[in-house]
CSV table of C-alpha atoms in Angstrom, one decimal:
chain,number,residue,atom,x,y,z
A,1,MET,CA,73.6,118.2,101.2
A,2,SER,CA,74.8,114.8,102.3
A,3,ARG,CA,74.8,112.8,105.5
A,4,ILE,CA,77.5,112.8,108.2
A,5,HIS,CA,79.1,109.6,107.1
A,6,ASP,CA,80.0,111.3,103.7
A,7,MET,CA,83.2,112.8,105.1
A,8,GLY,CA,85.7,112.6,102.2
A,9,GLY,CA,87.6,115.9,101.9
A,10,ARG,CA,86.2,117.3,105.1
A,11,GLN,CA,88.4,119.9,106.9
A,12,GLY,CA,89.1,119.9,110.6
A,13,ASP,CA,90.2,116.4,111.4
A,14,GLY,CA,93.6,116.0,113.0
A,15,PRO,CA,96.4,113.5,112.5
A,16,VAL,CA,95.4,109.9,111.6
A,17,PRO,CA,95.1,108.2,115.0
A,18,GLU,CA,96.4,104.8,116.2
A,19,ILE,CA,98.8,104.3,113.3
A,20,ASP,CA,101.0,102.0,115.4
A,21,MET,CA,98.2,100.1,117.1
A,22,GLU,CA,98.9,96.4,116.8
A,23,GLU,CA,95.6,95.0,118.0
A,24,LEU,CA,92.6,95.0,115.8
A,25,PHE,CA,90.2,95.5,118.7
A,26,HIS,CA,90.3,97.8,121.7
A,27,ALA,CA,88.1,95.5,123.9
A,28,ASP,CA,86.3,92.1,123.8
A,29,TRP,CA,82.9,93.8,123.2
A,30,GLU,CA,84.2,95.1,119.8
A,31,LYS,CA,84.9,91.5,118.8
A,32,GLN,CA,81.4,90.4,120.0
A,33,THR,CA,79.9,93.3,117.9
A,34,LEU,CA,81.7,92.2,114.7
A,35,ALA,CA,80.6,88.6,115.3
A,36,LEU,CA,77.0,89.6,116.1
A,37,ASN,CA,76.8,91.6,112.9
A,38,LEU,CA,78.0,88.7,110.8
A,39,ALA,CA,75.8,86.2,112.5
A,40,ALA,CA,72.7,88.4,112.3
A,41,GLY,CA,73.4,89.3,108.7
A,42,ALA,CA,73.3,85.6,107.9
A,43,LEU,CA,69.6,85.5,108.9
A,44,GLY,CA,69.1,86.9,105.4
A,45,LYS,CA,66.7,89.7,106.4
A,46,TRP,CA,68.7,92.5,104.8
A,47,ASN,CA,71.5,93.2,102.4
A,48,ILE,CA,74.8,94.9,102.8
A,49,ASP,CA,73.5,98.2,101.4
A,50,ALA,CA,70.7,98.3,104.0
A,51,SER,CA,73.2,97.6,106.8
A,52,ARG,CA,75.4,100.5,105.6
A,53,HIS,CA,72.4,102.7,105.4
A,54,SER,CA,71.3,101.8,108.9
A,55,ARG,CA,74.6,103.2,110.2
A,56,GLU,CA,74.1,106.3,108.1
A,57,LEU,CA,70.7,106.9,109.7
A,58,LEU,CA,72.2,107.3,113.1
A,59,ALA,CA,71.7,110.9,114.3
A,60,PRO,CA,74.6,113.1,113.3
A,61,LYS,CA,75.5,113.8,116.9
A,62,ASP,CA,75.6,110.0,117.7
A,63,TYR,CA,77.5,109.2,114.5
A,64,ALA,CA,80.1,111.7,115.5
A,65,ALA,CA,80.3,110.7,119.1
A,66,PHE,CA,80.0,106.9,118.8
A,67,SER,CA,83.1,104.8,118.4
A,68,TYR,CA,83.2,102.6,115.3
A,69,PHE,CA,81.8,99.4,116.8
A,70,GLU,CA,79.3,101.4,118.9
A,71,LYS,CA,77.9,102.6,115.6
A,72,TRP,CA,77.7,99.0,114.5
A,73,VAL,CA,75.8,97.6,117.5
A,74,SER,CA,73.4,100.5,117.5
A,75,ALA,CA,72.6,100.4,113.8
A,76,LEU,CA,72.3,96.6,114.0
A,77,THR,CA,69.7,97.0,116.8
A,78,ASP,CA,67.7,99.4,114.6
A,79,LEU,CA,67.9,97.1,111.6
A,80,LEU,CA,66.7,94.1,113.6
A,81,VAL,CA,63.7,96.0,114.7
A,82,GLN,CA,63.1,97.5,111.2
A,83,THR,CA,63.1,94.0,109.7
A,84,GLU,CA,60.9,92.7,112.5
A,85,CYS,CA,63.4,90.1,113.8
A,86,LEU,CA,63.0,91.9,117.1
A,87,SER,CA,60.3,94.1,118.5
A,88,GLU,CA,60.9,97.2,120.6
A,89,ASP,CA,59.1,95.2,123.3
A,90,ASP,CA,61.9,92.6,123.1
A,91,LEU,CA,64.4,95.4,123.7
A,92,ASN,CA,62.4,96.9,126.6
A,93,GLN,CA,62.1,93.5,128.3
A,94,GLN,CA,65.7,92.5,128.0
A,95,ALA,CA,66.4,93.7,131.4
A,96,LEU,CA,63.8,91.4,132.8
A,97,ARG,CA,65.3,88.3,131.2
A,98,ALA,CA,67.1,86.5,134.0
A,99,ALA,CA,70.5,85.0,133.2
A,100,GLY,CA,70.0,81.3,132.8
A,101,THR,CA,66.7,81.5,130.9
A,102,THR,CA,66.6,78.6,128.6
A,103,PRO,CA,67.1,80.0,125.1
A,104,ALA,CA,64.6,79.1,122.3
A,105,ALA,CA,65.8,76.4,119.8
A,106,LEU,CA,67.9,77.9,117.0
A,107,SER,CA,65.7,79.1,114.1
A,108,ALA,CA,66.1,77.4,110.7
A,109,LYS,CA,68.0,80.5,109.4
A,110,THR,CA,70.3,80.9,112.3
A,111,LEU,CA,74.0,80.6,111.4
A,112,ARG,CA,75.4,77.5,113.1
A,113,ALA,CA,79.0,77.3,114.2
A,114,GLU,CA,79.7,74.5,111.7
A,115,ASN,CA,78.5,76.7,108.8
A,116,VAL,CA,80.5,79.8,109.5
A,117,ALA,CA,83.4,79.0,107.3
A,118,ALA,CA,81.2,78.1,104.3
A,119,ALA,CA,79.0,81.3,104.8
A,120,MET,CA,82.0,83.6,105.0
A,121,SER,CA,83.7,81.9,102.0
A,122,LYS,CA,80.5,82.3,100.0
A,123,GLY,CA,80.3,86.0,100.6
A,124,GLY,CA,77.8,88.1,98.7
A,125,PRO,CA,78.8,88.9,95.1
A,126,SER,CA,77.2,92.1,93.7
A,127,LEU,CA,78.0,91.3,90.0
A,128,ARG,CA,74.9,90.5,87.9
A,129,GLU,CA,74.4,89.3,84.3
A,130,SER,CA,71.3,91.4,83.9
A,131,GLY,CA,70.8,95.1,83.5
A,132,PRO,CA,71.5,97.7,80.8
A,133,ALA,CA,74.4,97.7,78.4
A,134,PRO,CA,77.3,100.1,79.3
A,135,LEU,CA,77.0,103.5,77.7
A,136,TYR,CA,80.6,104.5,78.3
A,137,SER,CA,84.0,103.1,77.3
A,138,VAL,CA,87.4,103.4,78.9
A,139,GLY,CA,88.8,106.8,78.2
A,140,ASP,CA,85.4,108.5,77.9
A,141,GLN,CA,84.8,111.7,79.8
A,142,VAL,CA,81.8,111.8,82.1
A,143,MET,CA,80.2,114.2,84.6
A,144,THR,CA,78.8,113.2,87.9
A,145,HIS,CA,75.4,114.3,89.1
A,146,SER,CA,75.5,117.5,91.1
A,147,HIS,CA,73.0,116.2,93.7
A,148,ASN,CA,72.2,112.9,95.5
A,149,PRO,CA,71.1,110.7,92.6
A,150,ASN,CA,68.9,108.3,94.6
A,151,PRO,CA,65.9,107.5,92.3
A,152,VAL,CA,63.5,106.2,95.0
A,153,VAL,CA,64.1,108.0,98.2
A,154,PRO,CA,65.0,111.7,98.3
A,155,GLY,CA,68.2,112.0,100.4
A,156,GLY,CA,68.4,108.3,100.6
A,157,HIS,CA,71.4,106.0,100.4
A,158,THR,CA,73.9,106.6,97.6
A,159,ARG,CA,77.5,105.8,97.0
A,160,LEU,CA,78.3,109.0,95.1
A,161,PRO,CA,80.2,111.1,97.7
A,162,GLN,CA,79.6,114.8,97.9
A,163,TYR,CA,83.2,115.7,97.1
A,164,ALA,CA,82.8,114.1,93.6
A,165,MET,CA,79.4,115.5,92.8
A,166,GLY,CA,79.2,117.7,89.7
A,167,ARG,CA,82.7,116.9,88.6
A,168,VAL,CA,84.2,115.8,85.3
A,169,GLY,CA,86.3,112.6,85.3
A,170,ARG,CA,87.3,109.8,82.9
A,171,ILE,CA,86.4,106.1,82.8
A,172,VAL,CA,89.5,104.0,83.6
A,173,GLN,CA,87.8,100.6,84.2
A,174,ARG,CA,84.6,98.9,83.5
A,175,HIS,CA,83.5,96.5,86.2
A,176,GLY,CA,80.4,94.9,84.6
A,177,ASN,CA,76.9,95.3,86.0
A,178,HIS,CA,76.5,95.5,89.8
A,179,VAL,CA,73.6,95.8,92.2
A,180,LEU,CA,72.6,99.5,92.7
A,181,PRO,CA,73.0,100.4,96.4
A,182,ASP,CA,70.6,103.4,96.0
A,183,THR,CA,67.6,101.1,95.6
A,184,ASN,CA,68.9,97.9,97.3
A,185,ALA,CA,69.5,99.7,100.6
A,186,HIS,CA,65.8,100.6,100.7
A,187,PHE,CA,64.6,97.1,99.7
A,188,ALA,CA,63.5,98.6,96.4
A,189,GLY,CA,65.2,96.0,94.2
A,190,GLU,CA,68.7,95.3,93.0
A,191,ASN,CA,68.4,97.1,89.7
A,192,PRO,CA,72.0,96.2,88.5
A,193,GLU,CA,73.6,98.6,86.2
A,194,PRO,CA,77.1,99.2,84.7
A,195,LEU,CA,79.7,100.2,87.3
A,196,TYR,CA,82.9,102.1,86.3
A,197,ALA,CA,86.1,103.2,87.9
A,198,VAL,CA,86.1,106.9,87.3
A,199,GLU,CA,89.3,108.9,87.7
A,200,PHE,CA,89.3,112.6,88.7
A,201,ASP,CA,92.2,115.0,88.7
A,202,ALA,CA,93.1,116.3,92.1
A,203,LYS,CA,92.8,119.8,90.8
A,204,THR,CA,89.2,119.1,89.6
A,205,LEU,CA,88.2,118.0,93.1
A,206,TRP,CA,90.2,120.3,95.3
A,207,GLY,CA,91.1,123.3,93.1
A,208,SER,CA,94.2,125.2,94.1
A,209,ALA,CA,94.3,123.3,97.4
A,210,ALA,CA,95.3,120.1,95.5
A,211,GLU,CA,98.6,118.9,96.9
A,212,ASP,CA,100.0,117.9,93.5
A,213,ASN,CA,98.2,118.4,90.1
A,214,ALA,CA,99.5,115.0,88.9
A,215,ASP,CA,97.6,113.2,91.6
A,216,THR,CA,94.2,111.6,90.9
A,217,MET,CA,91.3,110.0,92.9
A,218,VAL,CA,89.4,107.1,91.5
A,219,LEU,CA,85.9,106.2,92.6
A,220,ASP,CA,83.6,103.3,91.6
A,221,LEU,CA,80.4,104.9,90.2
A,222,TRP,CA,77.2,103.5,88.7
A,223,GLN,CA,76.0,104.5,85.3
A,224,SER,CA,73.0,106.4,86.6
A,225,TYR,CA,75.4,108.7,88.6
A,226,LEU,CA,77.0,109.8,85.4
A,227,LYS,CA,76.2,112.1,82.4
A,228,PRO,CA,78.1,112.2,79.1
A,229,VAL,CA,80.4,115.0,78.4
A,230,THR,CA,80.5,116.1,74.8
A,231,THR,CA,84.0,117.3,73.8
B,1,MET,CA,61.8,101.9,109.9
B,2,PRO,CA,63.7,104.6,111.8
B,3,HIS,CA,63.3,108.1,110.5
B,4,ASP,CA,65.5,111.1,110.8
B,5,GLY,CA,64.9,113.1,114.0
B,6,HIS,CA,63.0,110.3,115.8
B,7,ASP,CA,64.1,108.2,118.6
B,8,HIS,CA,65.9,105.1,117.4
B,9,SER,CA,65.3,101.6,118.7
B,10,HIS,CA,68.8,101.2,119.9
B,11,SER,CA,68.2,103.9,122.6
B,12,LEU,CA,66.1,101.3,124.4
B,13,LEU,CA,69.2,99.3,125.2
B,14,PRO,CA,71.9,100.4,127.7
B,15,SER,CA,74.0,103.3,126.5
B,16,ASP,CA,77.3,101.8,127.6
B,17,PRO,CA,78.5,100.0,124.4
B,18,GLU,CA,79.7,97.0,126.2
B,19,LEU,CA,76.4,96.5,128.0
B,20,ARG,CA,74.5,97.3,124.8
B,21,VAL,CA,76.3,94.5,122.9
B,22,ARG,CA,75.8,92.1,125.8
B,23,ALA,CA,72.1,92.9,126.0
B,24,LEU,CA,71.5,92.5,122.3
B,25,GLU,CA,73.4,89.3,122.2
B,26,SER,CA,71.4,87.8,125.0
B,27,ILE,CA,68.1,88.8,123.4
B,28,LEU,CA,69.2,87.2,120.0
B,29,VAL,CA,70.5,84.1,121.7
B,30,ASN,CA,67.3,83.8,123.8
B,31,LYS,CA,65.2,84.0,120.6
B,32,GLY,CA,67.3,81.4,118.9
B,33,LEU,CA,68.4,83.8,116.2
B,34,VAL,CA,72.1,83.6,117.1
B,35,ASP,CA,74.2,80.5,118.0
B,36,PRO,CA,76.7,81.6,120.6
B,37,ALA,CA,79.1,78.9,119.3
B,38,ALA,CA,79.0,80.6,115.9
B,39,LEU,CA,80.0,83.9,117.4
B,40,ASN,CA,83.2,82.3,118.8
B,41,VAL,CA,84.0,80.8,115.5
B,42,LEU,CA,83.5,84.1,113.8
B,43,ILE,CA,85.8,85.9,116.2
B,44,ASP,CA,88.5,83.2,115.9
B,45,THR,CA,88.2,83.5,112.1
B,46,TYR,CA,88.8,87.2,111.8
B,47,GLU,CA,91.1,87.5,114.8
B,48,ASN,CA,93.4,84.6,114.1
B,49,LYS,CA,92.9,83.0,110.7
B,50,ILE,CA,92.2,85.6,108.0
B,51,GLY,CA,94.8,88.4,107.9
B,52,PRO,CA,97.5,90.2,105.9
B,53,LYS,CA,99.6,87.1,105.6
B,54,ASN,CA,97.2,86.1,102.8
B,55,GLY,CA,97.7,89.3,100.9
B,56,ALA,CA,101.5,89.0,101.4
B,57,ARG,CA,101.5,85.7,99.6
B,58,VAL,CA,99.6,87.2,96.7
B,59,VAL,CA,102.2,90.0,96.5
B,60,ALA,CA,105.2,87.7,96.8
B,61,LYS,CA,103.8,85.5,94.1
B,62,SER,CA,103.1,88.4,91.8
B,63,TRP,CA,106.8,89.5,92.3
B,64,THR,CA,108.2,86.0,91.4
B,65,ASP,CA,105.7,84.4,89.0
B,66,PRO,CA,105.2,86.4,85.8
B,67,GLU,CA,102.3,84.2,84.8
B,68,PHE,CA,100.5,84.8,88.1
B,69,ARG,CA,101.2,88.5,87.9
B,70,ALA,CA,99.6,88.6,84.4
B,71,ARG,CA,96.5,86.7,85.7
B,72,LEU,CA,96.3,89.0,88.7
B,73,GLN,CA,96.3,92.1,86.5
B,74,ASP,CA,93.7,90.5,84.2
B,75,ASP,CA,91.3,89.0,86.7
B,76,ALA,CA,92.4,89.5,90.3
B,77,SER,CA,89.4,87.8,91.8
B,78,ALA,CA,90.2,84.5,90.0
B,79,ALA,CA,93.9,84.7,90.6
B,80,ILE,CA,93.5,85.3,94.3
B,81,ALA,CA,90.7,82.6,94.5
B,82,ASP,CA,93.2,80.1,93.1
B,83,LEU,CA,95.3,80.7,96.2
B,84,GLY,CA,92.3,79.9,98.3
B,85,TYR,CA,91.4,83.5,99.4
B,86,VAL,CA,87.7,84.0,98.7
B,87,GLY,CA,84.5,85.3,100.3
B,88,ARG,CA,83.0,88.1,102.2
B,89,GLN,CA,84.3,91.6,101.3
B,90,GLY,CA,86.6,90.1,98.7
B,91,GLU,CA,84.1,89.0,96.1
B,92,HIS,CA,85.4,91.4,93.4
B,93,MET,CA,89.1,92.1,93.6
B,94,VAL,CA,91.3,94.5,91.6
B,95,ALA,CA,95.1,94.5,92.1
B,96,VAL,CA,96.9,97.9,91.5
B,97,GLU,CA,100.6,97.9,91.1
B,98,ASN,CA,102.9,100.6,92.4
B,99,THR,CA,105.6,101.7,90.0
B,100,PRO,CA,108.4,104.3,90.0
B,101,GLU,CA,105.8,106.6,88.3
B,102,GLN,CA,102.7,105.8,90.3
B,103,HIS,CA,101.9,105.1,94.0
B,104,ASN,CA,98.4,103.7,94.8
B,105,MET,CA,96.6,104.2,98.1
B,106,VAL,CA,93.2,102.8,99.2
B,107,VAL,CA,90.5,104.4,101.4
B,108,CYS,CA,86.7,104.1,101.9
B,109,THR,CA,85.5,107.6,102.6
B,110,LEU,CA,81.8,106.5,103.1
B,111,CYS,CA,82.3,103.7,105.5
B,112,SER,CA,85.2,101.2,105.9
B,113,CYS,CA,85.2,98.9,102.9
B,114,TYR,CA,88.4,96.7,103.0
B,115,PRO,CA,89.5,93.4,101.3
B,116,TRP,CA,88.9,91.0,104.2
B,117,PRO,CA,90.0,87.7,102.6
B,118,VAL,CA,93.5,89.1,101.8
B,119,LEU,CA,94.0,91.6,104.6
B,120,GLY,CA,91.6,90.6,107.4
B,121,ILE,CA,89.5,93.2,109.1
B,122,PRO,CA,90.7,96.8,108.9
B,123,PRO,CA,92.9,98.4,111.6
B,124,ALA,CA,91.4,101.2,113.7
B,125,TRP,CA,93.2,104.0,111.8
B,126,TYR,CA,91.7,102.9,108.4
B,127,LYS,CA,88.2,103.4,110.0
B,128,SER,CA,89.0,106.7,111.6
B,129,ASP,CA,87.3,109.9,110.6
B,130,ALA,CA,90.7,111.5,109.9
B,131,TYR,CA,91.9,108.9,107.4
B,132,ARG,CA,88.5,108.8,105.7
B,133,ALA,CA,88.3,112.6,105.5
B,134,ARG,CA,91.9,113.4,104.5
B,135,ALA,CA,93.2,110.5,102.3
B,136,VAL,CA,91.4,111.8,99.3
B,137,ARG,CA,92.1,115.5,99.8
B,138,GLU,CA,95.7,115.4,101.1
B,139,PRO,CA,97.1,111.9,100.5
B,140,ARG,CA,100.7,113.2,100.7
B,141,ALA,CA,100.2,114.8,104.1
B,142,VAL,CA,98.6,111.5,105.3
B,143,LEU,CA,101.5,109.4,103.9
B,144,SER,CA,104.0,111.6,105.7
B,145,GLU,CA,102.2,110.7,109.0
B,146,PHE,CA,102.9,107.1,108.1
B,147,GLY,CA,106.6,107.9,107.5
B,148,VAL,CA,106.2,107.2,103.7
B,149,SER,CA,108.2,109.4,101.3
B,150,LEU,CA,107.6,108.9,97.6
B,151,LEU,CA,110.0,109.1,94.7
B,152,PRO,CA,110.3,112.6,93.2
B,153,ASP,CA,108.3,111.7,90.1
B,154,GLN,CA,105.7,109.4,91.6
B,155,LYS,CA,102.2,110.6,91.3
B,156,ILE,CA,99.5,109.2,93.6
B,157,ARG,CA,96.3,107.5,92.6
B,158,VAL,CA,93.8,107.2,95.6
B,159,TRP,CA,91.2,104.5,95.2
B,160,ASP,CA,88.0,105.4,97.1
B,161,SER,CA,86.1,102.0,97.6
B,162,THR,CA,82.6,103.3,96.9
B,163,ALA,CA,81.3,100.0,95.5
B,164,GLU,CA,81.9,96.3,96.1
B,165,ILE,CA,85.2,96.3,94.3
B,166,ARG,CA,88.1,95.8,96.7
B,167,TYR,CA,91.5,97.1,95.8
B,168,LEU,CA,94.8,95.4,96.8
B,169,VAL,CA,98.0,97.5,96.3
B,170,ILE,CA,100.9,95.5,95.0
B,171,PRO,CA,103.9,97.4,96.4
B,172,MET,CA,107.2,97.7,94.6
B,173,ARG,CA,109.6,94.8,95.2
B,174,PRO,CA,112.5,96.2,97.3
B,175,GLU,CA,116.1,96.5,96.2
B,176,GLY,CA,118.2,93.8,97.8
B,177,SER,CA,115.5,91.1,97.6
B,178,GLU,CA,116.9,89.6,94.4
B,179,GLY,CA,116.9,85.8,94.5
B,180,MET,CA,114.8,85.6,97.7
B,181,PRO,CA,112.3,82.7,97.6
B,182,GLU,CA,108.6,83.5,97.7
B,183,ASP,CA,108.1,82.8,101.4
B,184,GLU,CA,110.9,85.1,102.5
B,185,LEU,CA,109.5,87.8,100.2
B,186,ALA,CA,106.1,87.4,101.7
B,187,ALA,CA,107.5,87.9,105.2
B,188,LEU,CA,108.7,91.4,104.1
B,189,VAL,CA,105.3,92.5,102.9
B,190,THR,CA,103.4,94.6,105.5
B,191,ARG,CA,99.7,95.1,105.8
B,192,ASP,CA,100.1,98.9,105.3
B,193,SER,CA,102.1,98.4,102.1
B,194,MET,CA,99.1,96.6,100.6
B,195,ILE,CA,96.8,99.5,101.6
B,196,GLY,CA,99.3,102.0,100.2
B,197,THR,CA,100.3,103.6,103.5
B,198,GLY,CA,103.6,101.7,103.7
B,199,LEU,CA,106.5,100.6,101.5
B,200,VAL,CA,108.3,97.3,101.5
B,201,SER,CA,112.0,97.2,102.5
B,202,VAL,CA,114.5,94.5,103.1
């Protein structure tokens, strides 16, 4: 089974909410949360896969109940403690910190205001030169693993959604070698490997419930998620 | 490291999310790990500077400049970078063109991956459980909630952003826009049309 974040195909959700909402944020604290995530991420203590995984580690009842940015601030707190940027003691004592306490000098790694534009423009590319050669070509049929393919942590982070496990699709694009989230999220190395866009027929994924048999769903999947299909 | 079923560190902070953010921010600022001025710049960047106008320019140029369109199809990251749109959550771009035979639509079922440099940060609906759960299983029902009706022979391709590749939908150029200059065309292009939950009209 998968984790609660893996909701593609789930039944029971109502209409898509807030389609006509003009604003990007509901309140100022949501903006602060976004900025805090980006600024803390720039400390370089974790990678994007680890930050995604920290949100996935929220208890299912919290993941379901929390709003989007509530998940972000909570998972960010956990990640800061996990990577020893903060201690639980720091969190416990926060209430005792009087407003007006003189802050410590900015650390060497702290993102300065004048460096924000450069840091955001730089981003964090996941394409790598190294890693194995691609086994598959455009047009090849492949089958996805039927269970979580994470090679280092049972039930750990993966980007193979449950709705596409154990299904046959075809390669439609090759993206080059990319960092493998399944290991990177657990600080177990980048292990870049070939990444493919794999197209599945709606009928393959949803059976007779498919809305239209001509429709397809495309997912980006790493080579180790796939097995060859002999035709 | 937090483990399943154990108390998480975040529960030590106030449970009200506004207070939780404020507490975490003050701790990080006090320790010198966050520059409050940087937070303001980050907010201004994603609230006011980087947004769907960037993507609209990419689309309008693709409609009017065949050479750019070819480059966009061949290497979207490079073509979009040439217009100055680069960086976080847009490192690896792919442009997918709508045609009378095929409509494209983008989702991230596992989280909320979205092409920031060209569209800004995602709207609330894109991050909702309902969109994430339903876009792959019943894209036509979802599109009808957005008021989108497809041509009779259009099939749908839904792109689930499961890796660091970010997809930009190039909507069909609307009838009646012949001869319009690039900037007027760009003004027609909506954010939703570049996610695939909208169409462009004159």
